[in-house]
Coordinates of C-alpha atoms and ligand atoms in Angstrom, one line a residue:
M1 CA -13.0 27.0 14.5
E2 CA -10.6 25.8 16.9
N3 CA -11.5 22.4 15.9
E4 CA -11.3 23.2 12.3
I5 CA -7.6 24.4 12.8
R6 CA -6.6 21.8 14.9
R7 CA -8.1 19.2 12.2
Q8 CA -5.9 21.3 9.9
K9 CA -2.7 20.7 11.3
T10 CA -3.6 17.0 11.9
V11 CA -4.3 16.4 8.1
E12 CA -0.6 18.2 7.6
E13 CA 1.2 16.2 10.0
L14 CA -0.1 13.0 8.7
R15 CA 0.1 14.0 5.2
A16 CA 4.0 14.7 5.7
K17 CA 4.6 11.2 7.2
L18 CA 3.1 9.3 3.9
K19 CA 6.9 9.7 2.5
D20 CA 8.3 7.8 5.1
K21 CA 5.8 4.7 4.3
K22 CA 7.8 1.5 4.0
R23 CA 5.4 -1.3 2.5
I24 CA 2.4 0.3 0.5
V25 CA -0.9 -1.6 -1.1
V26 CA -2.5 0.1 -3.9
K27 CA -6.1 -0.9 -4.7
I28 CA -7.3 0.5 -8.2
G29 CA -11.0 0.1 -9.4
S30 CA -11.8 -1.3 -12.6
S31 CA -13.2 1.8 -13.6
S32 CA -10.2 3.5 -13.6
L33 CA -8.4 1.6 -15.8
Q34 CA -11.3 1.0 -18.8
H35 CA -12.3 3.5 -21.6
P36 CA -15.6 4.4 -20.4
E37 CA -16.8 4.4 -23.7
T38 CA -16.3 0.9 -24.6
G39 CA -15.3 -0.9 -21.3
D40 CA -11.8 -2.1 -22.6
L41 CA -9.0 -1.7 -21.2
D42 CA -7.0 1.9 -21.1
Y43 CA -3.4 0.5 -21.8
T44 CA -2.2 4.0 -21.4
K45 CA -3.4 4.2 -17.6
M46 CA -2.3 0.7 -17.2
D47 CA 1.6 1.9 -18.2
I48 CA 1.0 5.2 -16.3
L49 CA -0.4 2.5 -13.0
V50 CA 2.8 0.5 -13.3
R51 CA 5.6 3.1 -13.9
E52 CA 4.4 4.8 -10.6
L53 CA 4.6 1.1 -8.7
C54 CA 8.1 0.5 -10.0
N55 CA 9.1 3.9 -9.1
I56 CA 7.9 3.2 -5.4
R57 CA 9.6 0.2 -5.5
N58 CA 12.9 1.9 -6.7
Q59 CA 12.6 3.9 -3.7
G60 CA 13.3 0.7 -1.5
K61 CA 9.5 0.5 -0.6
D62 CA 7.4 -2.7 -0.5
V63 CA 4.4 -2.4 -3.2
I64 CA 1.6 -4.5 -3.5
L65 CA -1.0 -4.4 -6.1
V66 CA -4.8 -5.1 -6.2
P67 CA -6.6 -4.2 -9.3
S68 CA -9.9 -5.1 -10.0
G69 CA -11.5 -6.2 -13.5
A70 CA -10.9 -9.5 -14.0
I71 CA -14.7 -10.4 -14.9
G72 CA -14.9 -7.5 -16.7
C73 CA -11.9 -8.3 -18.8
G74 CA -13.3 -11.7 -19.5
R75 CA -16.8 -10.5 -20.6
K76 CA -15.0 -8.1 -23.2
A77 CA -13.3 -11.5 -24.4
L78 CA -16.4 -13.6 -24.5
H79 CA -18.7 -10.6 -25.8
I80 CA -21.4 -11.8 -23.9
K81 CA -23.9 -9.5 -21.9
P82 CA -25.5 -9.5 -18.6
P83 CA -27.5 -10.6 -16.8
F84 CA -24.7 -13.5 -15.8
T85 CA -25.3 -16.5 -14.2
I86 CA -22.5 -17.3 -11.3
A87 CA -20.8 -19.9 -13.3
Q88 CA -20.6 -17.5 -16.5
K89 CA -19.2 -14.8 -14.0
Q90 CA -16.3 -17.7 -12.4
A91 CA -15.7 -18.4 -16.5
C92 CA -15.1 -14.9 -17.4
A93 CA -13.1 -14.5 -13.9
A94 CA -11.1 -17.3 -15.3
I95 CA -10.4 -15.9 -18.7
G96 CA -10.2 -12.2 -17.8
Q97 CA -7.7 -13.1 -14.9
A98 CA -5.4 -14.7 -16.8
R99 CA -5.5 -12.0 -19.7
L100 CA -4.6 -9.2 -17.2
M101 CA -1.8 -10.7 -15.5
T102 CA -0.3 -11.2 -19.0
T103 CA -0.9 -7.7 -19.6
Y104 CA 0.6 -6.9 -16.2
Q105 CA 3.6 -8.9 -16.5
R106 CA 4.5 -7.9 -20.0
I107 CA 4.2 -4.1 -18.3
F108 CA 6.5 -4.6 -15.2
S109 CA 8.9 -6.5 -17.3
E110 CA 9.3 -3.2 -19.5
Y111 CA 10.2 -1.3 -16.6
N112 CA 12.4 -4.2 -15.4
H113 CA 10.4 -5.6 -12.7
Q114 CA 9.0 -8.9 -11.9
A115 CA 5.1 -9.1 -11.2
A116 CA 3.5 -12.2 -9.3
Q117 CA 0.1 -13.3 -9.0
I118 CA -1.4 -14.1 -5.4
L119 CA -5.6 -15.2 -5.6
L120 CA -7.1 -15.5 -2.1
T121 CA -10.4 -16.3 -1.1
K122 CA -12.0 -15.9 2.0
N123 CA -11.2 -19.5 3.5
T124 CA -7.6 -19.0 3.0
I125 CA -7.9 -16.2 5.0
E126 CA -9.9 -17.6 7.6
A127 CA -7.7 -21.2 7.6
D128 CA -4.7 -20.4 10.1
L129 CA -2.3 -22.8 7.7
N130 CA -3.2 -21.2 4.8
R131 CA -3.0 -17.8 6.1
K132 CA 0.1 -18.6 7.2
N133 CA 1.5 -20.0 4.0
A134 CA -0.1 -16.8 2.1
Q135 CA 2.1 -14.4 4.5
N136 CA 5.2 -16.4 4.1
T137 CA 4.7 -15.8 0.5
F138 CA 4.2 -11.9 0.2
N139 CA 7.1 -11.9 2.8
E140 CA 9.0 -13.9 0.2
L141 CA 8.0 -12.0 -2.5
L142 CA 8.6 -8.4 -1.1
A143 CA 12.2 -9.7 -0.2
M144 CA 12.9 -10.5 -3.8
E145 CA 11.7 -6.8 -4.5
V146 CA 8.5 -8.4 -6.6
I147 CA 5.0 -6.7 -7.1
P148 CA 2.5 -9.0 -6.0
V149 CA -0.5 -8.1 -7.9
V150 CA -3.6 -9.7 -6.0
N151 CA -7.1 -10.7 -6.5
E152 CA -9.8 -12.8 -5.1
N153 CA -9.8 -16.2 -6.6
D154 CA -13.2 -15.4 -8.5
T155 CA -13.2 -18.7 -10.4
I156 CA -14.1 -20.5 -7.0
S157 CA -15.4 -17.8 -4.5
T158 CA -19.1 -18.3 -4.9
F159 CA -20.7 -15.0 -5.9
E160 CA -23.8 -13.4 -4.0
V161 CA -23.1 -15.7 -0.7
E162 CA -21.5 -15.8 2.2
D163 CA -17.9 -17.5 1.6
V164 CA -16.6 -14.7 -0.6
I165 CA -14.7 -11.4 0.2
G166 CA -16.5 -10.0 -2.6
D167 CA -15.1 -6.6 -3.3
N168 CA -11.6 -5.8 -3.9
D169 CA -11.6 -2.4 -1.1
T170 CA -12.2 -5.0 1.4
L171 CA -9.6 -7.3 0.0
S172 CA -6.9 -4.9 -0.3
A173 CA -7.3 -4.1 3.4
I174 CA -7.2 -7.5 4.4
V175 CA -3.9 -7.8 2.4
T176 CA -2.7 -4.6 4.4
A177 CA -3.7 -6.3 7.3
L178 CA -1.9 -9.9 6.3
V179 CA 1.4 -8.5 5.4
G180 CA 1.6 -5.4 8.0
A181 CA 1.8 -2.7 5.5
D182 CA 1.9 0.5 6.7
L183 CA -0.4 2.7 3.9
L184 CA -3.3 1.6 1.5
I185 CA -4.3 3.6 -1.1
L186 CA -7.7 3.1 -2.7
L187 CA -8.2 4.7 -5.6
S188 CA -11.5 5.0 -7.1
D189 CA -13.7 7.2 -9.4
I190 CA -14.3 9.6 -6.6
D191 CA -11.8 12.1 -5.0
G192 CA -12.4 11.1 -1.5
L193 CA -15.0 10.6 0.8
Y194 CA -18.3 12.6 1.0
T195 CA -21.1 13.3 3.3
D196 CA -23.2 11.6 0.7
D197 CA -23.1 11.2 -3.1
P198 CA -21.6 14.3 -4.7
R199 CA -23.0 13.3 -8.2
R200 CA -26.5 13.1 -6.9
N201 CA -26.5 15.4 -4.0
P202 CA -25.0 19.0 -4.7
A203 CA -24.8 19.6 -0.9
A204 CA -22.8 16.4 0.1
K205 CA -19.6 17.8 1.9
Y206 CA -16.2 16.5 1.3
I207 CA -14.1 15.0 4.4
P208 CA -10.4 15.6 4.5
I209 CA -9.7 13.3 7.5
V210 CA -11.3 10.7 9.4
E211 CA -9.5 10.2 12.8
D212 CA -12.3 7.6 14.2
I213 CA -14.7 5.4 12.1
T214 CA -17.8 6.8 14.0
D215 CA -21.1 4.8 13.6
E216 CA -22.4 8.2 12.0
L217 CA -19.7 7.8 9.1
L218 CA -20.7 3.8 8.9
S219 CA -24.6 4.9 8.5
M220 CA -23.4 7.5 6.1
G221 CA -21.8 4.8 4.0
K222 CA -24.7 2.7 3.9
A223 CA -26.8 5.4 2.3
S224 CA -24.6 6.2 -0.4
T225 CA -24.2 4.0 -3.6
G226 CA -20.9 3.6 -5.5
S227 CA -20.0 3.3 -9.2
S228 CA -21.9 1.3 -11.4
V229 CA -18.7 -0.4 -12.8
G230 CA -17.1 -2.0 -10.2
T231 CA -18.6 -3.8 -6.8
G232 CA -17.3 -0.8 -4.3
G233 CA -19.0 1.9 -3.2
M234 CA -18.6 4.0 0.1
E235 CA -19.7 1.1 2.3
T236 CA -17.1 -1.2 1.5
K237 CA -14.2 1.6 1.3
L238 CA -15.4 2.3 5.2
T239 CA -15.2 -1.9 6.0
A240 CA -11.4 -1.8 4.2
A241 CA -11.0 1.6 6.4
K242 CA -11.9 0.1 9.7
I243 CA -9.6 -3.2 8.7
A244 CA -6.6 -1.2 7.8
T245 CA -6.6 1.5 10.4
Y246 CA -7.4 -0.9 12.9
S247 CA -4.1 -3.1 12.1
G248 CA -2.2 -0.1 12.3
A249 CA -1.9 1.5 8.5
D250 CA -2.9 4.9 7.4
M251 CA -5.5 4.7 4.6
V252 CA -6.3 7.5 1.7
I253 CA -8.9 7.3 -1.1
A254 CA -8.3 9.3 -3.6
N255 CA -9.4 9.4 -7.6
G256 CA -7.7 7.0 -9.9
G257 CA -8.9 9.2 -13.1
D258 CA -4.8 10.4 -12.9
V259 CA -3.0 7.6 -11.6
R260 CA 0.1 9.8 -11.2
V261 CA -2.0 10.8 -7.9
I262 CA 0.0 7.8 -6.3
H263 CA 3.0 9.5 -6.1
R264 CA 1.5 12.8 -5.3
I265 CA 0.1 11.2 -2.2
I266 CA 3.3 9.5 -1.0
E267 CA 5.1 13.1 -1.2
G268 CA 2.6 14.4 1.3
R269 CA 0.3 16.6 -0.9
D270 CA -3.1 17.3 -0.6
Y271 CA -5.0 14.4 -2.5
G272 CA -7.9 12.6 -1.1
T273 CA -9.3 11.7 2.4
I274 CA -6.9 10.5 4.7
F275 CA -7.7 7.7 7.4
K276 CA -5.4 7.7 10.5
A277 CA -3.8 4.7 11.5
N278 CA -5.6 3.4 14.7
R279 CA -4.1 0.1 16.0
D280 CA -6.3 -1.7 18.3
K281 CA -5.0 -4.7 19.5
N282 CA -8.2 -6.7 20.5
F283 CA -8.9 -6.3 16.5
N284 CA -8.9 -9.7 15.3
F285 CA -9.1 -9.2 11.4
T286 CA -9.4 -12.8 10.7
D287 CA -12.7 -12.7 13.2
F288 CA -13.9 -9.5 11.4
I289 CA -13.5 -11.1 8.0
D290 CA -15.2 -14.1 9.4
N291 CA -18.4 -12.1 10.1
L292 CA -18.7 -10.4 6.7
H293 CA -21.7 -10.8 5.1
R294 CA -23.4 -12.3 8.0
A295 CA -26.4 -10.3 8.8
Ligands
LIG1 N1 -12.8 -9.1 -8.1 C1 -13.4 -8.6 -8.8 C2 -12.8 -8.5 -10.6 O1 -11.4 -8.6 -10.6 C3 -13.4 -7.2 -8.6 C4 -14.2 -7.0 -7.7 C5 -14.3 -5.4 -7.3 O2 -15.0 -4.5 -8.5 O3 -14.3 -4.8 -6.3 O4 -13.4 -8.6 -11.6

């Protein structure tokens, strides 16, 4: 009981500080931006998402968007059905990424803001010179009050092998570490972190706050499965949490079904699971990434 009261107090204190965050990364999964019936883009949701981000920018905060959906969008454009070869997925990404970016640029400009595209690979992050260049570009864009829109460069990253980041949960945490952001918001089709998948296990319990990413938590994440649309289940979200919190950022996992949740989170309201920043000076995110997918 005492523990419960203490935890509740910590959640409230942490949430109250979210309004002071200065550099925010928002990741949104493809399932949150598509019509479930057809898989086509939901322009209304994209519009609200961009409006939310422009409003953050208008408050003088830096904001970065990491949306998924390049491959899905290319697939829709080509009218092809799975199973896909690696080359087909890469071709889909080439088409879909350009389509997505065109749409984002148009909507951002409706709100008088500039969007910029940054495509990263695992190799870019690992190579010192490339990483430094990426960092400089991010910092320059943010200083210019531009909103970077980031994805993995899926057209040249080789899927299903070691040389890929592979999911945008992890990618968004890498971006958070790279730019020294102080908040990462992960939006997906689930309200937050549960002890198991609540859609399959009605006994699954909601976890409002994570102060430490324990082995117990990691094994829970491994056992649960994710949405059928994107690639990120709970496991990738916990990997993201490690990278983000050890690099000094708080992280929130929330439901992107209503994208207005973004400003509600930043106002400190009770949405999603909050992961407390836990900077570890021995944590080297480039080494961590180097070991991703290496068993
Ligand atoms: N980079 C992939 C895409 O844009 C998404 C990976 C993911 O779903 O997390 O299609």
